Each structure stands twice: as structure tokens, then as C-alpha cells.
Amino acid sequence: MVAGSTHARALGTGHSFSRIADTPGELISVAGLPPVADIDTAAATVTAAAGVRYGDLARRLNMAGWALPNLASLPHISVAGACATATHGSGDRNRNLPAAVRRVELVSADGSLVTLDRDADAARFPGAVVALGALGVVATLTLDLVPAFEVRQYVYDNLPADQLASHFDEIMGAAYSVSVFTRWRGGRHDQVWVKHRDGDPEGFPAGQPWHGARPADGPRHPVPGMPASVTTQQAGVPGPWHERLPHFRLGFTPSSGAELQSEYLLPRRAAVPALAALAGLGDLLAPVLQTSEIRTVAADEAWLSTAYRQDSVAVHFTWILDPGAVGPVIAAIERALAPLGARPHWGKVFGVLPEEVRGRYPRWDDFRALARSLDPRGKFRNDFMDAYFGGED
């Protein structure tokens, strides 16, 4: 299919909100590939088909006594799609999902299989995983594993905003994974989700008030007022990693797609200034915002990763499905965060100009050269890629 097409782009589970997957040619879904998940216990790796959902892969790994270091909020997303766009979970010491990739096998522009390996192709590999679909259609990925572990999840309500600003490192580093949900108004953040890995020291008082926040008196949904039945087990009940690290259960669909999403990653040192800048936009955000999530992500080496060589703070926004109303709000956020070096998530809605985005990626030229070496005629280019990485020379 790739060899016979003039233009082509790959699709995973379709959880991108930008125009990154658009093409005038063939849209090729990898969801129908055989759901390979071959575990190599000696190497502590798993080779998975591109279209496998993280939740399905995680269940198989856990049954075999293995785990991935981290997971995103949703277990419903495909492995290849999440890695291609630098999707991440949370945790001061946790890198994003593509950082676990050791090997990638893809169908290149002429239809041949190309394998790039972290060790054997050290010079090119950092550009081959967070690749935005520009190198070919990924067939399989080989991921590093760790022994399976258990997690306890706790939720706190109504964290005073001044407490997060003055104790940011302490709060975000209190457990294996920490998320703060907020609507940027009222001087308080709605919820703090604390995911504690069993065996680690506890940096928070389970079941007691903490920095002015109170333990939740029942299960919570990140969007206040939404049913918590779709969320993963809370209240400190221990459970396997894959049933606690995501916010949502695999067996439920957390939304119908009636939303838009944006996200920006900033240098960790910019966390507190970013909080202040966004708090000042609370009234502007209120009519179109469902919820916002604050997380931390450790640095990695992928050229196009939003956390490339910098420990980062991520600020995610879930909007109502109204592009006309949301667009001006996104523009205001980007103006506020631009001086802080914000990098927009490749798979979310953003309006940062191409020249500004390019300036935030030191290896932009190297990635462009890699893409052109594997796809000299631009089969995998589209309007999105041409805007941010240049069209015909």
C-alpha cells in the first residue's frame, strides 16, 4: 500500500487533535495489524505491533511479571501513535513514553522494511521514534521493561494555589506520579492525584490534610461533576501498575471525542512563572475549559521530544468542542507562555508559528535531514509537516 501510493500517512487510535495525520493520499491504519507482543525475558524487552493499545499490552505484560515504566492518562491510545508524538505520563523521574523504545521497524517510502536500533544506529535513532509519521509507517516497536509493581492512588481536593506555587517541587515529587487538575480560578486547584509506588518512601500524608488540601471523601473524575465510574481505583487501594497509573479504566470510554485538547511543555524552572501567567487568564479560560492538568516529565534524548534535554512541566487543557471560541483562548495562552520557552504537544491543537517552534528544537535540522534521507520524494509529508519542517527546496 505504501509503495503504490503518492502520499500516505499512518493512523493509530486517532487521538490526535492537530492536523498531523492529514494527507491528500492514503490514510493507513495500523489498528488491524496482528497484535504482536513478544516478550524477551533475557533482554527485558517486548516487541509490540504499532497499533496495540497500551492498556491491552500492559495487561499481557503484567500477567508475565513485567511492566512499562510509565503510562499516559489514557490506556486506550496506540503504542506507535503515542510515541510518534512524544506523549507522556507523569513523574519527576519518569521520562515520556518514547524514551522506552529500543528499536523501531517501519515501512519506508519504497515499501521496504527499515529497522533502526538504539545501539546499532546511535547517530540516527534519537530522531527515529518521535518522528511525527515523517519516516514511514511504523510496524513494530521494541520497548524496555521493568519488573511489575503495585501502585496506590490517592486524591486530594482544593489545593490552595499559593501552596502549589511555594511548594511546587515538594508536591510534584511526593510520589511516583503526581497530577494537579485545575480550572485556574478561585485561588485553588480542584484536585491532586498522587500515585504512590509500593516500596517507595511516601512524601505525603495519606488520609490527612496536606498543604491545605483535604483527602477526597469518594472517587473523583478529573472534570468536576463527571461520573467517577470511568476512573481508576482511588482511596489508596493497592493494585497493579497498569490499573493505577492511567487516570481512566481501559474498559470504559472516558469521552466521546466531543472535545479539543492543547498541551505545552516548559522547562522545569519555568513552572512557577507559568502557573502565575495562567492564573491571570482564569476568567478568559472559564467559558471554554473543561479541565487543565499539571504534570512533570523527566528529560530525554529524542530530537523532537517536547522534553528534549530538559526536565519539564506539562500543562494540558481539555476544551469544549468549539474551535471558534477556543482559538482566541489558545492564542492568549501561547502569548503568555512564549517567553518561558513552551513547546506545544505535536498531537494537540496549537497555533505557535513554525519559526517559533523550530527555534525550540536544537536538532530540527538533523531531523529534517533524516526525514529526507528516508523519504526523498516527500511521500509522508503533508501540509502540517511542510509548515513546520519545510516543503520542497
Short mmCIF file of C-alpha atoms in Angstrom, two decimals:
data_model
loop_
_atom_site.label_atom_id
_atom_site.label_comp_id
_atom_site.label_asym_id
_atom_site.label_seq_id
_atom_site.Cartn_x
_atom_site.Cartn_y
_atom_site.Cartn_z
CA MET A 1 0.00 0.00 0.00
CA VAL A 2 2.82 2.41 0.85
CA ALA A 3 4.85 1.57 -2.24
CA GLY A 4 1.88 2.14 -4.52
CA SER A 5 0.81 5.49 -3.08
CA THR A 6 1.89 9.01 -3.96
CA HIS A 7 1.18 10.32 -0.47
CA ALA A 8 0.46 8.40 2.73
CA ARG A 9 0.09 8.91 6.47
CA ALA A 10 -0.34 6.41 9.29
CA LEU A 11 -3.19 6.30 11.80
CA GLY A 12 -3.21 4.71 15.25
CA THR A 13 -6.21 5.14 17.53
CA GLY A 14 -6.95 8.64 16.24
CA HIS A 15 -6.29 10.55 19.47
CA SER A 16 -4.50 13.48 17.83
CA PHE A 17 -6.25 16.85 17.67
CA SER A 18 -3.82 18.62 15.33
CA ARG A 19 -3.66 18.16 11.55
CA ILE A 20 -0.64 15.90 11.90
CA ALA A 21 -2.24 12.83 10.28
CA ASP A 22 -3.93 14.56 7.32
CA THR A 23 -2.97 13.64 3.77
CA PRO A 24 -4.39 14.02 0.26
CA GLY A 25 -3.33 10.40 -0.30
CA GLU A 26 -3.74 7.15 1.61
CA LEU A 27 -4.60 7.04 5.30
CA ILE A 28 -3.20 3.74 6.55
CA SER A 29 -4.50 2.40 9.86
CA VAL A 30 -2.17 0.12 11.83
CA ALA A 31 -5.00 -0.94 14.17
CA GLY A 32 -5.61 -4.09 12.14
CA LEU A 33 -2.05 -5.42 12.32
CA PRO A 34 -1.75 -8.70 14.24
CA PRO A 35 -1.47 -7.72 17.94
CA VAL A 36 2.08 -9.00 18.40
CA ALA A 37 3.52 -8.68 21.92
CA ASP A 38 6.65 -10.85 22.12
CA ILE A 39 8.42 -10.66 25.49
CA ASP A 40 12.17 -11.27 25.64
CA THR A 41 12.82 -12.02 29.30
CA ALA A 42 16.60 -12.14 28.89
CA ALA A 43 16.74 -8.67 27.34
CA ALA A 44 13.82 -7.32 29.42
CA THR A 45 12.02 -6.04 26.32
CA VAL A 46 8.75 -6.52 24.48
CA THR A 47 8.24 -6.17 20.74
CA ALA A 48 4.73 -4.89 20.09
CA ALA A 49 2.70 -4.20 16.99
CA ALA A 50 2.31 -0.50 16.23
CA GLY A 51 -1.45 -0.46 16.66
CA VAL A 52 -1.60 -2.26 20.01
CA ARG A 53 -3.25 -0.16 22.70
CA TYR A 54 -1.19 0.46 25.81
CA GLY A 55 -3.90 -0.99 28.04
CA ASP A 56 -4.01 -4.28 26.13
CA LEU A 57 -0.22 -4.55 26.06
CA ALA A 58 0.04 -3.71 29.76
CA ARG A 59 -2.32 -6.49 30.80
CA ARG A 60 -0.27 -9.04 28.93
CA LEU A 61 2.97 -7.70 30.41
CA ASN A 62 1.61 -7.72 33.95
CA MET A 63 0.49 -11.34 33.64
CA ALA A 64 4.08 -12.20 32.74
CA GLY A 65 5.50 -10.22 35.68
CA TRP A 66 6.65 -7.19 33.68
CA ALA A 67 5.75 -3.53 33.42
CA LEU A 68 6.42 -0.38 31.43
CA PRO A 69 8.00 2.42 33.45
CA ASN A 70 5.04 4.73 32.92
CA LEU A 71 1.71 5.16 31.14
CA ALA A 72 -0.28 8.11 29.86
CA SER A 73 -3.63 9.25 31.26
CA LEU A 74 -5.49 7.10 28.73
CA PRO A 75 -4.73 3.39 28.25
CA HIS A 76 -6.76 3.45 25.03
CA ILE A 77 -4.06 5.01 22.82
CA SER A 78 -1.82 3.07 20.43
CA VAL A 79 1.85 2.48 21.19
CA ALA A 80 3.15 3.85 17.88
CA GLY A 81 0.90 6.90 17.80
CA ALA A 82 1.74 7.90 21.36
CA CYS A 83 5.47 7.51 20.79
CA ALA A 84 5.42 9.36 17.47
CA THR A 85 4.01 12.47 19.15
CA ALA A 86 6.04 12.34 22.42
CA THR A 87 3.05 11.51 24.61
CA HIS A 88 3.87 11.15 28.29
CA GLY A 89 2.68 10.27 31.76
CA SER A 90 3.79 12.00 34.93
CA GLY A 91 6.62 11.86 37.44
CA ASP A 92 9.75 13.79 38.34
CA ARG A 93 11.92 10.81 37.40
CA ASN A 94 9.71 9.39 34.65
CA ARG A 95 10.56 10.12 31.03
CA ASN A 96 7.94 10.15 28.30
CA LEU A 97 6.64 7.01 26.57
CA PRO A 98 9.01 7.04 23.54
CA ALA A 99 12.01 7.02 25.89
CA ALA A 100 11.30 3.32 26.49
CA VAL A 101 11.70 2.45 22.80
CA ARG A 102 14.80 0.43 21.94
CA ARG A 103 14.04 -0.47 18.33
CA VAL A 104 11.60 0.67 15.64
CA GLU A 105 10.65 -1.22 12.48
CA LEU A 106 8.89 0.77 9.78
CA VAL A 107 7.74 0.55 6.19
CA SER A 108 9.67 3.19 4.27
CA ALA A 109 8.61 5.15 1.20
CA ASP A 110 9.57 2.41 -1.29
CA GLY A 111 7.71 -0.26 0.67
CA SER A 112 10.79 -1.85 2.20
CA LEU A 113 11.20 -2.60 5.90
CA VAL A 114 13.73 -0.44 7.77
CA THR A 115 14.87 -1.17 11.33
CA LEU A 116 16.52 1.47 13.50
CA ASP A 117 18.11 0.39 16.77
CA ARG A 118 19.19 2.44 19.78
CA ASP A 119 22.63 0.81 19.89
CA ALA A 120 23.30 -0.12 16.27
CA ASP A 121 22.05 3.21 14.87
CA ALA A 122 23.08 5.52 17.69
CA ALA A 123 23.57 8.55 15.42
CA ARG A 124 20.09 8.44 13.87
CA PHE A 125 17.99 6.71 16.49
CA PRO A 126 17.21 9.82 18.60
CA GLY A 127 15.32 11.15 15.58
CA ALA A 128 13.52 7.93 14.71
CA VAL A 129 10.94 7.46 17.47
CA VAL A 130 9.33 10.87 17.98
CA ALA A 131 9.13 11.12 14.21
CA LEU A 132 5.63 12.52 13.61
CA GLY A 133 4.99 9.91 10.91
CA ALA A 134 7.62 11.51 8.67
CA LEU A 135 9.89 8.48 8.25
CA GLY A 136 7.35 5.83 7.29
CA VAL A 137 4.57 3.66 8.69
CA VAL A 138 5.71 2.02 11.92
CA ALA A 139 5.07 -1.72 12.05
CA THR A 140 6.58 -2.71 15.42
CA LEU A 141 8.32 -1.13 18.39
CA THR A 142 10.60 -2.82 20.92
CA LEU A 143 10.22 -1.39 24.42
CA ASP A 144 12.29 -1.66 27.59
CA LEU A 145 10.59 -3.33 30.55
CA VAL A 146 10.89 -3.26 34.33
CA PRO A 147 9.55 -5.79 36.87
CA ALA A 148 5.84 -5.42 37.59
CA PHE A 149 4.94 -3.25 40.58
CA GLU A 150 1.91 -2.11 42.54
CA VAL A 151 0.56 1.41 42.99
CA ARG A 152 -1.77 3.10 45.48
CA GLN A 153 -3.67 6.14 44.24
CA TYR A 154 -4.88 8.97 46.48
CA VAL A 155 -6.84 12.10 45.59
CA TYR A 156 -6.85 15.42 47.48
CA ASP A 157 -9.38 18.23 46.97
CA ASN A 158 -8.94 22.01 46.85
CA LEU A 159 -5.21 22.62 46.93
CA PRO A 160 -4.55 26.33 47.56
CA ALA A 161 -2.83 27.82 44.53
CA ASP A 162 -0.26 29.60 46.69
CA GLN A 163 0.74 26.26 48.23
CA LEU A 164 1.49 24.74 44.82
CA ALA A 165 3.48 27.82 43.81
CA SER A 166 5.54 27.89 47.02
CA HIS A 167 5.96 24.10 47.39
CA PHE A 168 5.94 23.01 43.74
CA ASP A 169 8.91 20.63 43.92
CA GLU A 170 7.72 19.02 47.14
CA ILE A 171 4.16 18.43 45.89
CA MET A 172 5.06 17.21 42.39
CA GLY A 173 7.84 14.99 43.77
CA ALA A 174 5.76 13.48 46.57
CA ALA A 175 5.13 10.17 44.76
CA TYR A 176 5.96 8.14 41.67
CA SER A 177 3.41 10.13 39.64
CA VAL A 178 1.53 13.31 40.58
CA SER A 179 -1.09 15.29 38.64
CA VAL A 180 -2.80 18.53 39.59
CA PHE A 181 -6.19 19.27 38.00
CA THR A 182 -7.36 22.86 37.89
CA ARG A 183 -9.70 25.32 36.20
CA TRP A 184 -7.41 28.27 37.06
CA ARG A 185 -9.86 30.19 39.20
CA GLY A 186 -10.86 30.78 42.79
CA GLY A 187 -7.31 30.65 44.15
CA ARG A 188 -7.47 26.85 44.42
CA HIS A 189 -6.71 23.84 42.26
CA ASP A 190 -9.53 21.30 42.12
CA GLN A 191 -7.68 18.03 42.71
CA VAL A 192 -4.26 16.44 43.26
CA TRP A 193 -3.89 12.81 42.12
CA VAL A 194 -0.99 11.09 43.90
CA LYS A 195 0.15 7.70 42.60
CA HIS A 196 2.45 6.01 45.11
CA ARG A 197 4.59 3.08 44.03
CA ASP A 198 4.71 0.42 46.76
CA GLY A 199 8.17 0.24 48.26
CA ASP A 200 8.97 3.92 47.66
CA PRO A 201 9.06 6.38 50.58
CA GLU A 202 5.81 8.32 50.97
CA GLY A 203 6.19 12.06 50.52
CA PHE A 204 2.60 12.85 51.51
CA PRO A 205 0.30 12.06 54.48
CA ALA A 206 -2.21 9.52 53.21
CA GLY A 207 -5.67 10.17 54.59
CA GLN A 208 -4.72 13.50 56.21
CA PRO A 209 -4.83 17.14 55.07
CA TRP A 210 -1.80 18.15 53.02
CA HIS A 211 -0.72 21.69 52.12
CA GLY A 212 -4.25 22.89 52.77
CA ALA A 213 -5.85 20.22 50.55
CA ARG A 214 -8.14 17.60 52.05
CA PRO A 215 -8.38 13.90 51.22
CA ALA A 216 -11.24 13.22 48.82
CA ASP A 217 -14.28 11.67 50.50
CA GLY A 218 -15.01 9.50 47.49
CA PRO A 219 -13.86 8.73 43.95
CA ARG A 220 -13.24 11.68 41.65
CA HIS A 221 -13.30 12.41 37.91
CA PRO A 222 -10.77 14.99 36.62
CA VAL A 223 -13.70 17.06 35.33
CA PRO A 224 -15.80 18.02 38.36
CA GLY A 225 -19.34 16.72 38.09
CA MET A 226 -18.50 13.90 35.67
CA PRO A 227 -19.09 10.29 36.79
CA ALA A 228 -16.09 8.74 38.51
CA SER A 229 -17.02 5.21 37.43
CA VAL A 230 -14.69 5.53 34.42
CA THR A 231 -11.64 6.44 36.51
CA THR A 232 -9.07 4.11 38.02
CA GLN A 233 -9.32 2.95 41.62
CA GLN A 234 -8.54 5.60 44.23
CA ALA A 235 -8.60 5.82 48.07
CA GLY A 236 -5.24 4.08 48.41
CA VAL A 237 -6.43 0.64 47.35
CA PRO A 238 -3.32 -1.20 46.05
CA GLY A 239 -3.39 -2.51 42.52
CA PRO A 240 -1.18 -3.36 39.55
CA TRP A 241 0.67 -0.53 37.84
CA HIS A 242 -1.47 -0.60 34.69
CA GLU A 243 -4.70 -0.16 36.67
CA ARG A 244 -3.46 2.88 38.62
CA LEU A 245 -1.00 4.91 36.50
CA PRO A 246 -3.65 5.87 33.89
CA HIS A 247 -6.46 8.09 35.10
CA PHE A 248 -9.10 6.11 33.21
CA ARG A 249 -10.08 2.44 33.07
CA LEU A 250 -9.47 0.55 29.85
CA GLY A 251 -12.96 -0.95 29.88
CA PHE A 252 -14.64 2.46 29.66
CA THR A 253 -14.53 5.19 27.04
CA PRO A 254 -13.75 8.35 29.03
CA SER A 255 -15.14 10.69 26.38
CA SER A 256 -17.00 10.57 23.08
CA GLY A 257 -14.47 12.79 21.33
CA ALA A 258 -16.64 15.88 21.87
CA GLU A 259 -13.66 17.95 22.98
CA LEU A 260 -10.47 19.66 21.88
CA GLN A 261 -7.12 19.39 23.63
CA SER A 262 -3.98 21.52 23.87
CA GLU A 263 -0.77 20.97 25.83
CA TYR A 264 2.52 22.79 26.36
CA LEU A 265 5.76 21.61 27.95
CA LEU A 266 8.06 24.14 29.57
CA PRO A 267 11.44 23.93 31.28
CA ARG A 268 11.01 22.83 34.88
CA ARG A 269 12.49 26.11 36.10
CA ALA A 270 9.59 27.94 34.42
CA ALA A 271 6.91 26.09 36.40
CA VAL A 272 6.05 28.79 38.92
CA PRO A 273 6.07 31.69 36.39
CA ALA A 274 3.83 29.58 34.14
CA LEU A 275 1.38 28.98 36.99
CA ALA A 276 1.21 32.72 37.63
CA ALA A 277 0.72 33.55 33.95
CA LEU A 278 -2.10 31.04 33.53
CA ALA A 279 -3.84 32.05 36.76
CA GLY A 280 -4.12 35.53 35.30
CA LEU A 281 -6.12 34.07 32.39
CA GLY A 282 -8.67 32.27 34.56
CA ASP A 283 -11.67 34.37 33.56
CA LEU A 284 -10.79 34.03 29.87
CA LEU A 285 -10.43 30.24 30.13
CA ALA A 286 -13.58 29.61 32.17
CA PRO A 287 -16.24 29.57 29.38
CA VAL A 288 -14.38 27.01 27.21
CA LEU A 289 -12.28 24.94 29.63
CA GLN A 290 -13.37 21.54 30.98
CA THR A 291 -10.20 20.93 32.99
CA SER A 292 -6.46 21.51 32.94
CA GLU A 293 -3.75 19.15 34.19
CA ILE A 294 -0.28 19.99 35.51
CA ARG A 295 2.38 17.25 35.40
CA THR A 296 6.16 16.88 35.44
CA VAL A 297 8.24 14.90 32.94
CA ALA A 298 11.93 13.95 33.06
CA ALA A 299 14.29 14.90 30.23
CA ASP A 300 15.06 12.57 27.32
CA GLU A 301 17.20 12.50 24.17
CA ALA A 302 14.64 12.32 21.34
CA TRP A 303 15.27 15.21 18.95
CA LEU A 304 11.61 16.22 18.62
CA SER A 305 10.54 15.35 22.14
CA THR A 306 8.84 18.19 23.96
CA ALA A 307 11.11 17.22 26.91
CA TYR A 308 14.32 17.08 24.83
CA ARG A 309 17.24 17.52 27.25
CA GLN A 310 15.19 19.42 29.80
CA ASP A 311 13.22 18.31 32.83
CA SER A 312 9.81 19.73 32.09
CA VAL A 313 6.44 20.78 33.44
CA ALA A 314 3.46 19.94 31.22
CA VAL A 315 0.23 21.91 31.23
CA HIS A 316 -2.66 20.20 29.46
CA PHE A 317 -6.04 21.72 28.54
CA THR A 318 -9.27 19.90 27.70
CA TRP A 319 -11.63 22.27 25.90
CA ILE A 320 -15.22 22.21 24.80
CA LEU A 321 -15.71 21.30 21.13
CA ASP A 322 -15.98 24.83 19.76
CA PRO A 323 -12.92 25.79 17.67
CA GLY A 324 -14.15 29.33 17.13
CA ALA A 325 -14.42 30.02 20.85
CA VAL A 326 -11.33 28.05 21.84
CA GLY A 327 -8.97 29.52 19.22
CA PRO A 328 -8.58 33.00 20.76
CA VAL A 329 -8.06 31.46 24.21
CA ILE A 330 -5.27 29.23 22.90
CA ALA A 331 -3.66 32.28 21.30
CA ALA A 332 -3.73 34.10 24.65
CA ILE A 333 -2.15 31.12 26.42
CA GLU A 334 0.60 30.92 23.81
CA ARG A 335 1.37 34.62 24.16
CA ALA A 336 1.65 34.20 27.93
CA LEU A 337 3.87 31.12 27.74
CA ALA A 338 6.07 32.11 24.80
CA PRO A 339 8.69 33.96 26.91
CA LEU A 340 9.04 30.78 29.01
CA GLY A 341 10.02 28.58 26.04
CA ALA A 342 6.84 26.48 25.79
CA ARG A 343 6.88 23.60 23.33
CA PRO A 344 3.40 22.60 22.06
CA HIS A 345 2.43 18.92 22.04
CA TRP A 346 2.60 17.76 18.42
CA GLY A 347 -0.74 15.94 18.58
CA LYS A 348 -2.77 18.72 20.19
CA VAL A 349 -4.32 21.97 18.92
CA PHE A 350 -1.84 24.85 18.82
CA GLY A 351 -1.12 27.96 16.83
CA VAL A 352 2.54 28.65 17.57
CA LEU A 353 4.20 29.85 14.37
CA PRO A 354 6.55 27.41 12.61
CA GLU A 355 9.61 29.63 13.02
CA GLU A 356 8.99 29.82 16.77
CA VAL A 357 8.57 26.06 17.09
CA ARG A 358 11.74 25.39 15.11
CA GLY A 359 13.74 27.65 17.39
CA ARG A 360 12.86 25.50 20.39
CA TYR A 361 14.36 22.29 18.93
CA PRO A 362 18.17 22.30 18.64
CA ARG A 363 18.16 19.19 16.40
CA TRP A 364 15.49 20.43 13.97
CA ASP A 365 17.91 20.45 11.02
CA ASP A 366 19.10 16.93 11.86
CA PHE A 367 15.55 15.59 11.92
CA ARG A 368 14.75 17.28 8.62
CA ALA A 369 17.81 15.66 7.05
CA LEU A 370 16.87 12.24 8.46
CA ALA A 371 13.32 12.51 7.09
CA ARG A 372 14.58 13.47 3.66
CA SER A 373 17.10 10.63 3.61
CA LEU A 374 14.35 8.06 4.22
CA ASP A 375 11.62 9.85 2.23
CA PRO A 376 13.38 11.87 -0.50
CA ARG A 377 10.22 12.44 -2.56
CA GLY A 378 8.05 13.50 0.35
CA LYS A 379 5.57 10.65 0.33
CA PHE A 380 4.93 11.10 4.06
CA ARG A 381 4.87 14.89 4.02
CA ASN A 382 1.63 16.85 4.35
CA ASP A 383 0.64 20.45 4.98
CA PHE A 384 1.43 20.15 8.69
CA MET A 385 4.93 18.73 8.08
CA ASP A 386 5.65 21.21 5.29
CA ALA A 387 4.72 24.10 7.55
CA TYR A 388 6.97 23.04 10.40
CA PHE A 389 9.77 21.26 8.53
CA GLY A 390 9.76 22.86 5.12
CA GLY A 391 8.28 21.80 1.80
CA GLU A 392 10.17 21.43 -1.46
CA ASP A 393 13.63 23.07 -1.53
#
